[in-house]
Amino acid sequence: MKKILLIIFAIGLNFNLFSQEKIAKINFETTEIDYGVIEKGSNGIRDFEFTNDGNSPLIITNVKSTCGCTIPKKPNKPVLPGESEKIQVKYDTNRIGLIRKSIFVSSNAQNSTVILRITGKVTNKVNSTGLEKKSKSLIEEEY
């Protein structure tokens, strides 16, 4: 009886040693990008770079933002283990005000949902001297 249990245990141990679970792991260099203070109409494209640190191909299934003013673009092909790729985010910089948006990334990775964030502030064009005549009074001006 002891020999049979020992044989079953040895066989089970061999299966565990030789079977590695294939898992994709997504690892972003950063999950937040700060645009800083930028002028209206300036370049709103930024890239979130990531690496597949797993041992299985990584497939980005969906990338969506919390607002129509932020357009994310995902890779179209699987990211092989050890390879790097990027998710491009384009913010509409014609909207004046604070930037606080989230981008949700869904994939087949071990951490299947990752939240990326962009922050910053879009302002009107900066006056060179600050003494230029304004077209509206402070009461009429919109913020």
PDB file of C-alpha atoms in Angstrom:
ATOM      1  CA  MET A   1       0.000   0.000   0.000  1.00  0.00           C
ATOM      2  CA  LYS A   2       2.836   2.358   0.890  1.00  0.00           C
ATOM      3  CA  LYS A   3       4.512   1.657  -2.453  1.00  0.00           C
ATOM      4  CA  ILE A   4       1.318   2.486  -4.377  1.00  0.00           C
ATOM      5  CA  LEU A   5       0.901   5.801  -2.530  1.00  0.00           C
ATOM      6  CA  LEU A   6       4.564   6.631  -3.122  1.00  0.00           C
ATOM      7  CA  ILE A   7       4.195   5.935  -6.873  1.00  0.00           C
ATOM      8  CA  ILE A   8       1.022   8.058  -7.114  1.00  0.00           C
ATOM      9  CA  PHE A   9       2.752  10.883  -5.229  1.00  0.00           C
ATOM     10  CA  ALA A  10       5.810  10.714  -7.517  1.00  0.00           C
ATOM     11  CA  ILE A  11       3.644  10.817 -10.658  1.00  0.00           C
ATOM     12  CA  GLY A  12       1.664  13.797  -9.323  1.00  0.00           C
ATOM     13  CA  LEU A  13       4.900  15.616  -8.458  1.00  0.00           C
ATOM     14  CA  ASN A  14       6.214  15.083 -11.992  1.00  0.00           C
ATOM     15  CA  PHE A  15       3.059  16.575 -13.527  1.00  0.00           C
ATOM     16  CA  ASN A  16       3.410  19.667 -11.342  1.00  0.00           C
ATOM     17  CA  LEU A  17       7.080  20.128 -12.191  1.00  0.00           C
ATOM     18  CA  PHE A  18       6.644  19.859 -15.941  1.00  0.00           C
ATOM     19  CA  SER A  19       3.388  21.742 -16.398  1.00  0.00           C
ATOM     20  CA  GLN A  20       3.877  25.483 -16.278  1.00  0.00           C
ATOM     21  CA  GLU A  21       0.826  27.656 -16.493  1.00  0.00           C
ATOM     22  CA  LYS A  22       0.914  29.953 -19.514  1.00  0.00           C
ATOM     23  CA  ILE A  23       0.037  33.462 -18.322  1.00  0.00           C
ATOM     24  CA  ALA A  24       0.366  36.861 -19.972  1.00  0.00           C
ATOM     25  CA  LYS A  25       1.420  39.712 -17.663  1.00  0.00           C
ATOM     26  CA  ILE A  26       1.022  43.351 -18.697  1.00  0.00           C
ATOM     27  CA  ASN A  27       3.476  45.770 -17.088  1.00  0.00           C
ATOM     28  CA  PHE A  28       3.141  49.505 -17.866  1.00  0.00           C
ATOM     29  CA  GLU A  29       6.115  51.855 -17.513  1.00  0.00           C
ATOM     30  CA  THR A  30       3.667  54.337 -15.986  1.00  0.00           C
ATOM     31  CA  THR A  31      -0.098  54.319 -15.482  1.00  0.00           C
ATOM     32  CA  GLU A  32      -0.433  58.113 -15.319  1.00  0.00           C
ATOM     33  CA  ILE A  33       0.687  60.824 -17.736  1.00  0.00           C
ATOM     34  CA  ASP A  34       0.630  64.482 -16.728  1.00  0.00           C
ATOM     35  CA  TYR A  35       0.239  66.825 -19.700  1.00  0.00           C
ATOM     36  CA  GLY A  36       1.154  69.757 -17.479  1.00  0.00           C
ATOM     37  CA  VAL A  37      -0.172  73.156 -18.569  1.00  0.00           C
ATOM     38  CA  ILE A  38      -0.603  73.194 -22.345  1.00  0.00           C
ATOM     39  CA  GLU A  39      -2.080  75.694 -24.783  1.00  0.00           C
ATOM     40  CA  LYS A  40      -5.376  75.215 -26.576  1.00  0.00           C
ATOM     41  CA  GLY A  41      -4.873  73.371 -29.867  1.00  0.00           C
ATOM     42  CA  SER A  42      -1.467  71.887 -28.971  1.00  0.00           C
ATOM     43  CA  ASN A  43      -0.478  68.249 -29.524  1.00  0.00           C
ATOM     44  CA  GLY A  44      -2.679  65.989 -27.378  1.00  0.00           C
ATOM     45  CA  ILE A  45      -1.100  62.626 -28.296  1.00  0.00           C
ATOM     46  CA  ARG A  46       0.697  60.647 -25.607  1.00  0.00           C
ATOM     47  CA  ASP A  47       1.846  56.998 -25.403  1.00  0.00           C
ATOM     48  CA  PHE A  48       1.539  54.501 -22.546  1.00  0.00           C
ATOM     49  CA  GLU A  49       4.300  51.927 -23.083  1.00  0.00           C
ATOM     50  CA  PHE A  50       3.994  48.395 -21.715  1.00  0.00           C
ATOM     51  CA  THR A  51       5.761  45.031 -21.787  1.00  0.00           C
ATOM     52  CA  ASN A  52       4.418  41.484 -21.737  1.00  0.00           C
ATOM     53  CA  ASP A  53       6.324  39.994 -18.773  1.00  0.00           C
ATOM     54  CA  GLY A  54       4.450  36.693 -18.966  1.00  0.00           C
ATOM     55  CA  ASN A  55       5.113  33.491 -20.890  1.00  0.00           C
ATOM     56  CA  SER A  56       2.031  33.622 -23.144  1.00  0.00           C
ATOM     57  CA  PRO A  57       0.975  36.064 -25.894  1.00  0.00           C
ATOM     58  CA  LEU A  58      -0.842  39.143 -24.550  1.00  0.00           C
ATOM     59  CA  ILE A  59      -4.038  40.145 -26.336  1.00  0.00           C
ATOM     60  CA  ILE A  60      -5.496  43.595 -25.664  1.00  0.00           C
ATOM     61  CA  THR A  61      -9.228  42.997 -26.096  1.00  0.00           C
ATOM     62  CA  ASN A  62     -10.626  46.469 -25.381  1.00  0.00           C
ATOM     63  CA  VAL A  63      -9.463  49.996 -24.601  1.00  0.00           C
ATOM     64  CA  LYS A  64     -12.034  52.648 -23.721  1.00  0.00           C
ATOM     65  CA  SER A  65     -12.041  56.074 -22.103  1.00  0.00           C
ATOM     66  CA  THR A  66     -14.438  57.809 -19.758  1.00  0.00           C
ATOM     67  CA  CYS A  67     -15.110  60.615 -22.253  1.00  0.00           C
ATOM     68  CA  GLY A  68     -15.422  61.180 -25.997  1.00  0.00           C
ATOM     69  CA  CYS A  69     -12.706  63.843 -25.774  1.00  0.00           C
ATOM     70  CA  THR A  70     -10.102  61.102 -25.197  1.00  0.00           C
ATOM     71  CA  ILE A  71      -9.473  58.601 -27.995  1.00  0.00           C
ATOM     72  CA  PRO A  72      -7.307  55.555 -27.155  1.00  0.00           C
ATOM     73  CA  LYS A  73      -5.722  53.308 -29.795  1.00  0.00           C
ATOM     74  CA  LYS A  74      -4.722  49.728 -28.981  1.00  0.00           C
ATOM     75  CA  PRO A  75      -2.285  47.362 -30.719  1.00  0.00           C
ATOM     76  CA  ASN A  76      -3.971  45.199 -33.364  1.00  0.00           C
ATOM     77  CA  LYS A  77      -1.778  42.113 -32.964  1.00  0.00           C
ATOM     78  CA  PRO A  78      -0.859  39.972 -29.927  1.00  0.00           C
ATOM     79  CA  VAL A  79       2.196  41.055 -27.928  1.00  0.00           C
ATOM     80  CA  LEU A  80       4.578  38.121 -27.561  1.00  0.00           C
ATOM     81  CA  PRO A  81       6.353  37.384 -24.253  1.00  0.00           C
ATOM     82  CA  GLY A  82       9.181  39.854 -23.623  1.00  0.00           C
ATOM     83  CA  GLU A  83       7.998  42.282 -26.304  1.00  0.00           C
ATOM     84  CA  SER A  84       6.919  45.879 -25.738  1.00  0.00           C
ATOM     85  CA  GLU A  85       4.088  47.851 -27.325  1.00  0.00           C
ATOM     86  CA  LYS A  86       2.159  51.072 -26.678  1.00  0.00           C
ATOM     87  CA  ILE A  87      -1.361  52.359 -26.227  1.00  0.00           C
ATOM     88  CA  GLN A  88      -1.742  55.749 -27.864  1.00  0.00           C
ATOM     89  CA  VAL A  89      -4.069  58.303 -26.263  1.00  0.00           C
ATOM     90  CA  LYS A  90      -5.240  61.448 -28.038  1.00  0.00           C
ATOM     91  CA  TYR A  91      -6.878  64.184 -25.954  1.00  0.00           C
ATOM     92  CA  ASP A  92      -8.889  66.975 -27.620  1.00  0.00           C
ATOM     93  CA  THR A  93      -6.849  70.024 -26.611  1.00  0.00           C
ATOM     94  CA  ASN A  94      -9.465  72.416 -28.011  1.00  0.00           C
ATOM     95  CA  ARG A  95     -11.343  71.995 -24.708  1.00  0.00           C
ATOM     96  CA  ILE A  96     -10.114  74.539 -22.181  1.00  0.00           C
ATOM     97  CA  GLY A  97      -9.920  73.437 -18.554  1.00  0.00           C
ATOM     98  CA  LEU A  98      -8.597  70.644 -16.365  1.00  0.00           C
ATOM     99  CA  ILE A  99      -7.785  67.212 -17.767  1.00  0.00           C
ATOM    100  CA  ARG A 100      -8.729  64.287 -15.525  1.00  0.00           C
ATOM    101  CA  LYS A 101      -9.588  61.249 -17.623  1.00  0.00           C
ATOM    102  CA  SER A 102      -9.305  57.475 -17.186  1.00  0.00           C
ATOM    103  CA  ILE A 103      -8.630  54.842 -19.828  1.00  0.00           C
ATOM    104  CA  PHE A 104      -9.633  51.227 -19.137  1.00  0.00           C
ATOM    105  CA  VAL A 105      -7.464  48.506 -20.703  1.00  0.00           C
ATOM    106  CA  SER A 106      -8.884  44.957 -20.871  1.00  0.00           C
ATOM    107  CA  SER A 107      -6.737  41.978 -21.839  1.00  0.00           C
ATOM    108  CA  ASN A 108      -6.078  38.285 -21.275  1.00  0.00           C
ATOM    109  CA  ALA A 109      -3.332  39.156 -18.759  1.00  0.00           C
ATOM    110  CA  GLN A 110      -3.209  37.982 -15.172  1.00  0.00           C
ATOM    111  CA  ASN A 111      -4.248  41.518 -14.162  1.00  0.00           C
ATOM    112  CA  SER A 112      -7.012  41.617 -16.767  1.00  0.00           C
ATOM    113  CA  THR A 113      -8.082  45.261 -16.276  1.00  0.00           C
ATOM    114  CA  VAL A 114      -5.670  48.169 -15.889  1.00  0.00           C
ATOM    115  CA  ILE A 115      -6.731  51.780 -15.401  1.00  0.00           C
ATOM    116  CA  LEU A 116      -4.571  54.458 -17.033  1.00  0.00           C
ATOM    117  CA  ARG A 117      -4.970  58.151 -16.173  1.00  0.00           C
ATOM    118  CA  ILE A 118      -4.185  61.432 -17.883  1.00  0.00           C
ATOM    119  CA  THR A 119      -4.106  64.764 -16.064  1.00  0.00           C
ATOM    120  CA  GLY A 120      -3.219  68.344 -16.901  1.00  0.00           C
ATOM    121  CA  LYS A 121      -4.683  71.699 -17.829  1.00  0.00           C
ATOM    122  CA  VAL A 122      -5.502  73.286 -21.194  1.00  0.00           C
ATOM    123  CA  THR A 123      -5.359  77.101 -21.272  1.00  0.00           C
ATOM    124  CA  ASN A 124      -5.897  79.827 -23.844  1.00  0.00           C
ATOM    125  CA  LYS A 125      -2.784  81.000 -25.640  1.00  0.00           C
ATOM    126  CA  VAL A 126      -0.404  82.695 -23.257  1.00  0.00           C
ATOM    127  CA  ASN A 127      -0.007  86.453 -23.775  1.00  0.00           C
ATOM    128  CA  SER A 128       3.567  87.527 -24.374  1.00  0.00           C
ATOM    129  CA  THR A 129       3.543  90.586 -22.089  1.00  0.00           C
ATOM    130  CA  GLY A 130       0.302  90.243 -20.177  1.00  0.00           C
ATOM    131  CA  LEU A 131      -0.600  93.849 -21.028  1.00  0.00           C
ATOM    132  CA  GLU A 132      -2.673  93.120 -24.139  1.00  0.00           C
ATOM    133  CA  LYS A 133      -6.197  94.502 -24.273  1.00  0.00           C
ATOM    134  CA  LYS A 134      -8.887  91.949 -23.474  1.00  0.00           C
ATOM    135  CA  SER A 135     -11.992  91.729 -25.634  1.00  0.00           C
ATOM    136  CA  LYS A 136     -14.273  90.885 -22.683  1.00  0.00           C
ATOM    137  CA  SER A 137     -14.517  92.077 -19.135  1.00  0.00           C
ATOM    138  CA  LEU A 138     -13.795  89.694 -16.302  1.00  0.00           C
ATOM    139  CA  ILE A 139     -17.538  89.310 -15.666  1.00  0.00           C
ATOM    140  CA  GLU A 140     -18.250  88.286 -19.298  1.00  0.00           C
ATOM    141  CA  GLU A 141     -15.237  86.013 -19.636  1.00  0.00           C
ATOM    142  CA  GLU A 142     -15.894  82.264 -19.423  1.00  0.00           C
ATOM    143  CA  TYR A 143     -13.571  79.979 -17.530  1.00  0.00           C
TER     144      TYR A 143
END
